[in-house]
């Protein structure tokens, strides 16, 4: 069956450090993956996405890595800032065009 | 930047009552979604809607749930007879292309008493 899970429920880092948030997925049919950031009281906010024909994609201060061999996804945040503190979710489409399956979320806390 | 807007931000309803949650998707988007998030848990898919019909729905989306796009701008989720376990955050999302990221509203907190 489908499942998307996260290795660590919480991550605490110092301001300025790099953060790495990991995600495992089990649906080998998935071909599209997204990272969302959710701040308290807000909806999920799109950060970056990647398709299965790529293994790395970079944005502004963020990089997503996809390892299809071990079905693993990671989000790297460079020079983490207090404003990055939030819950981060990975999501995958399972080859469906009509829904996303979310992981459980990792709470990132950035200490000043 | 265009955004998905949801109203109300908080809805309190007695068990057994009907509730309608409202969403205004981004104006040029064609695909619409409802998700829910029980407190402290992950976001769960409920239903997707395209071309004026349901494209896909989850097991959660039973006969008590319905969706409608009554005009060119609104997208609604109706729960016909609410249960205590319907208490959750309900998020609306939209996208212009099914292969593009879904953009989410800030949700409606539904509290069933």
CSV table of C-alpha atoms in Angstrom, one decimal:
chain,number,residue,atom,x,y,z
A,1,UNK,CA,0.0,0.0,0.0
A,2,UNK,CA,0.9,3.7,-0.1
A,3,UNK,CA,2.8,5.3,2.8
A,4,UNK,CA,5.0,8.3,3.2
A,5,UNK,CA,6.9,8.6,6.4
A,6,UNK,CA,9.6,10.7,8.0
A,7,UNK,CA,12.6,9.4,9.8
A,8,UNK,CA,12.7,12.1,12.6
A,9,UNK,CA,9.7,13.8,14.1
A,10,UNK,CA,11.8,16.8,15.5
A,11,UNK,CA,14.9,18.6,14.5
A,12,UNK,CA,16.6,21.3,16.4
A,13,UNK,CA,19.4,23.4,14.9
A,14,UNK,CA,21.4,26.5,15.6
A,15,UNK,CA,20.8,29.6,13.4
A,16,UNK,CA,23.2,29.6,10.5
A,17,UNK,CA,23.6,25.8,10.4
A,18,UNK,CA,22.4,23.7,7.6
A,19,UNK,CA,19.3,21.5,8.2
A,20,UNK,CA,18.5,18.2,6.6
A,21,UNK,CA,15.0,16.8,6.8
A,22,UNK,CA,14.5,13.2,5.6
A,23,UNK,CA,11.5,11.3,4.2
A,24,UNK,CA,11.0,7.7,3.1
A,25,UNK,CA,8.3,6.7,0.7
A,26,UNK,CA,7.1,3.2,-0.2
A,27,UNK,CA,5.0,3.8,-3.4
A,28,UNK,CA,7.5,3.1,-6.2
A,29,UNK,CA,4.9,4.3,-8.7
A,30,UNK,CA,5.2,7.9,-7.4
A,31,UNK,CA,6.7,10.2,-9.9
A,32,UNK,CA,6.3,13.6,-8.3
A,33,UNK,CA,7.3,14.8,-4.9
A,34,UNK,CA,6.8,18.0,-3.0
A,35,UNK,CA,8.1,19.6,0.2
A,36,UNK,CA,5.7,21.8,2.1
A,37,UNK,CA,6.3,24.1,5.1
A,38,UNK,CA,3.5,24.6,7.6
A,39,UNK,CA,3.7,27.4,10.2
A,40,UNK,CA,1.4,27.4,13.2
A,41,UNK,CA,-2.2,28.3,12.2
A,42,UNK,CA,-1.4,28.3,8.5
A,43,UNK,CA,-1.9,26.0,5.6
A,44,UNK,CA,0.9,24.0,3.9
A,45,UNK,CA,3.2,26.4,1.9
A,46,UNK,CA,4.9,25.0,-1.2
A,47,UNK,CA,8.7,25.0,-0.9
A,48,UNK,CA,10.1,22.9,-3.7
A,49,UNK,CA,9.2,19.9,-5.9
A,50,UNK,CA,11.0,17.3,-7.9
A,51,UNK,CA,10.0,14.7,-10.5
A,52,UNK,CA,11.2,11.2,-10.6
A,53,UNK,CA,13.4,11.8,-13.7
A,54,UNK,CA,15.7,14.0,-11.6
A,55,UNK,CA,17.7,13.3,-8.5
A,56,UNK,CA,18.5,16.8,-7.3
A,57,UNK,CA,16.8,20.2,-7.6
A,58,UNK,CA,17.9,23.5,-6.1
A,59,UNK,CA,15.9,26.5,-5.0
A,60,UNK,CA,16.7,29.5,-3.0
A,61,UNK,CA,18.6,28.2,0.1
A,62,UNK,CA,16.8,24.8,-0.4
A,63,UNK,CA,17.8,21.6,-2.2
A,64,UNK,CA,15.7,18.5,-2.6
A,65,UNK,CA,17.4,15.2,-3.2
A,66,UNK,CA,15.6,12.1,-4.5
A,67,UNK,CA,17.1,8.6,-4.2
A,68,UNK,CA,14.7,6.3,-6.1
A,69,UNK,CA,16.8,3.2,-5.4
A,70,UNK,CA,16.1,3.4,-1.6
A,71,UNK,CA,12.9,5.5,-2.0
A,72,UNK,CA,14.3,8.4,0.0
A,73,UNK,CA,13.7,12.1,-0.2
A,74,UNK,CA,15.5,14.8,1.6
A,75,UNK,CA,15.2,18.6,2.0
A,76,UNK,CA,18.3,20.6,2.8
A,77,UNK,CA,18.0,24.1,4.1
A,78,UNK,CA,21.2,26.2,4.0
A,79,UNK,CA,22.0,28.8,6.6
A,80,UNK,CA,18.9,28.0,8.6
A,81,UNK,CA,17.1,31.1,10.0
A,82,UNK,CA,14.6,31.5,12.8
A,83,UNK,CA,11.9,32.1,10.2
A,84,UNK,CA,12.5,28.5,9.0
A,85,UNK,CA,11.0,27.1,12.2
A,86,UNK,CA,7.9,25.2,11.1
A,87,UNK,CA,6.7,21.7,10.4
A,88,UNK,CA,7.9,20.3,7.1
A,89,UNK,CA,5.9,17.7,5.2
A,90,UNK,CA,6.9,15.7,2.2
A,91,UNK,CA,4.2,14.6,-0.2
A,92,UNK,CA,4.0,12.3,-3.1
A,93,UNK,CA,1.4,11.7,-5.8
A,94,UNK,CA,1.6,7.9,-6.3
A,95,UNK,CA,1.2,8.5,-10.0
A,96,UNK,CA,-2.2,10.0,-9.4
A,97,UNK,CA,-2.9,13.4,-10.9
A,98,UNK,CA,-5.6,14.0,-8.4
A,99,UNK,CA,-4.2,13.7,-4.9
A,100,UNK,CA,-1.2,14.0,-2.7
A,101,UNK,CA,-0.2,11.6,0.1
A,102,UNK,CA,1.5,13.5,2.9
A,103,UNK,CA,4.1,12.2,5.4
A,104,UNK,CA,3.7,12.8,9.2
A,105,UNK,CA,5.8,15.9,9.3
A,106,UNK,CA,9.1,17.0,11.0
A,107,UNK,CA,9.1,19.9,13.4
A,108,UNK,CA,12.2,22.1,12.7
A,109,UNK,CA,13.2,24.4,15.5
A,110,UNK,CA,15.9,27.0,14.9
A,111,UNK,CA,17.7,28.3,18.0
A,112,UNK,CA,19.1,31.8,17.8
B,1,UNK,CA,0.7,36.9,-5.2
B,2,UNK,CA,-2.6,35.1,-5.8
B,3,UNK,CA,-3.7,32.9,-2.9
B,4,UNK,CA,-6.4,30.4,-2.0
B,5,UNK,CA,-8.8,31.9,0.6
B,6,UNK,CA,-11.1,30.0,2.9
B,7,UNK,CA,-14.0,31.0,5.1
B,8,UNK,CA,-14.8,30.9,7.9
B,9,UNK,CA,-11.5,30.5,9.7
B,10,UNK,CA,-13.2,28.8,12.6
B,11,UNK,CA,-16.6,27.0,12.6
B,12,UNK,CA,-18.3,25.6,15.7
B,13,UNK,CA,-21.2,23.3,15.0
B,14,UNK,CA,-23.4,21.0,17.0
B,15,UNK,CA,-23.1,17.3,16.2
B,16,UNK,CA,-25.7,16.2,13.6
B,17,UNK,CA,-25.8,19.6,12.0
B,18,UNK,CA,-24.9,20.4,8.4
B,19,UNK,CA,-21.8,22.6,7.8
B,20,UNK,CA,-20.5,24.2,4.6
B,21,UNK,CA,-16.9,25.2,4.3
B,22,UNK,CA,-16.1,27.7,1.6
B,23,UNK,CA,-13.0,28.2,-0.6
B,24,UNK,CA,-12.1,30.6,-3.3
B,25,UNK,CA,-9.3,28.9,-5.4
B,26,UNK,CA,-6.7,30.9,-7.3
B,27,UNK,CA,-8.6,32.4,-10.3
B,28,UNK,CA,-7.1,30.6,-13.2
B,29,UNK,CA,-6.8,27.2,-11.6
B,30,UNK,CA,-8.7,24.2,-12.8
B,31,UNK,CA,-8.1,21.5,-10.3
B,32,UNK,CA,-9.5,21.8,-6.8
B,33,UNK,CA,-9.0,19.7,-3.7
B,34,UNK,CA,-10.0,19.3,-0.1
B,35,UNK,CA,-7.8,17.8,2.6
B,36,UNK,CA,-8.2,17.6,6.4
B,37,UNK,CA,-5.7,17.6,9.2
B,38,UNK,CA,-6.7,16.2,12.6
B,39,UNK,CA,-4.8,18.0,15.4
B,40,UNK,CA,-1.1,16.9,15.5
B,41,UNK,CA,-1.5,14.5,12.6
B,42,UNK,CA,-0.6,14.5,8.9
B,43,UNK,CA,-2.6,16.1,6.1
B,44,UNK,CA,-5.1,13.6,4.6
B,45,UNK,CA,-6.6,13.8,1.1
B,46,UNK,CA,-10.4,13.9,0.9
B,47,UNK,CA,-11.4,14.7,-2.6
B,48,UNK,CA,-10.3,16.2,-5.9
B,49,UNK,CA,-12.5,18.0,-8.4
B,50,UNK,CA,-11.9,18.8,-12.1
B,51,UNK,CA,-14.2,19.7,-15.0
B,52,UNK,CA,-17.2,19.9,-12.7
B,53,UNK,CA,-16.9,16.4,-11.3
B,54,UNK,CA,-15.1,14.5,-8.6
B,55,UNK,CA,-11.9,13.0,-10.0
B,56,UNK,CA,-10.9,11.0,-7.0
B,57,UNK,CA,-12.0,10.6,-3.4
B,58,UNK,CA,-10.7,8.9,-0.3
B,59,UNK,CA,-12.4,6.5,2.1
B,60,UNK,CA,-13.0,9.4,4.4
B,61,UNK,CA,-15.2,11.1,1.9
B,62,UNK,CA,-18.3,9.1,2.5
B,63,UNK,CA,-21.9,9.8,1.7
B,64,UNK,CA,-22.0,12.5,4.4
B,65,UNK,CA,-19.6,14.6,2.3
B,66,UNK,CA,-20.2,16.5,-0.9
B,67,UNK,CA,-18.5,19.2,-3.0
B,68,UNK,CA,-19.8,21.8,-5.3
B,69,UNK,CA,-18.5,24.6,-7.5
B,70,UNK,CA,-21.7,26.7,-7.5
B,71,UNK,CA,-20.2,29.5,-9.6
B,72,UNK,CA,-17.0,30.5,-11.3
B,73,UNK,CA,-15.1,31.3,-8.1
B,74,UNK,CA,-16.3,29.3,-5.1
B,75,UNK,CA,-15.6,25.7,-4.2
B,76,UNK,CA,-17.5,24.3,-1.2
B,77,UNK,CA,-17.3,21.2,1.0
B,78,UNK,CA,-20.5,20.2,2.7
B,79,UNK,CA,-20.8,17.7,5.6
B,80,UNK,CA,-24.4,16.7,5.9
B,81,UNK,CA,-24.6,15.4,9.5
B,82,UNK,CA,-21.5,16.2,11.4
B,83,UNK,CA,-19.9,13.8,13.8
B,84,UNK,CA,-17.5,14.4,16.7
B,85,UNK,CA,-14.7,12.8,14.7
B,86,UNK,CA,-15.1,15.4,11.9
B,87,UNK,CA,-13.4,17.9,14.1
B,88,UNK,CA,-10.2,18.9,12.2
B,89,UNK,CA,-8.6,21.6,10.1
B,90,UNK,CA,-10.0,21.5,6.6
B,91,UNK,CA,-7.7,22.8,3.8
B,92,UNK,CA,-8.7,23.7,0.3
B,93,UNK,CA,-6.1,23.6,-2.5
B,94,UNK,CA,-5.9,24.3,-6.2
B,95,UNK,CA,-3.6,24.1,-9.1
B,96,UNK,CA,-3.7,25.1,-12.7
B,97,UNK,CA,-2.2,21.8,-13.9
B,98,UNK,CA,-2.4,18.4,-12.2
B,99,UNK,CA,1.4,18.1,-12.6
B,100,UNK,CA,2.1,21.4,-10.8
B,101,UNK,CA,2.2,22.0,-7.1
B,102,UNK,CA,-1.0,22.4,-5.2
B,103,UNK,CA,-1.4,25.7,-3.4
B,104,UNK,CA,-3.2,25.6,-0.1
B,105,UNK,CA,-5.4,28.0,1.8
B,106,UNK,CA,-5.0,28.6,5.6
B,107,UNK,CA,-7.8,26.3,6.4
B,108,UNK,CA,-11.0,26.2,8.4
B,109,UNK,CA,-10.9,24.9,11.9
B,110,UNK,CA,-14.1,22.8,12.4
B,111,UNK,CA,-15.1,22.0,15.9
B,112,UNK,CA,-18.0,19.7,16.5
B,113,UNK,CA,-19.6,19.8,19.9
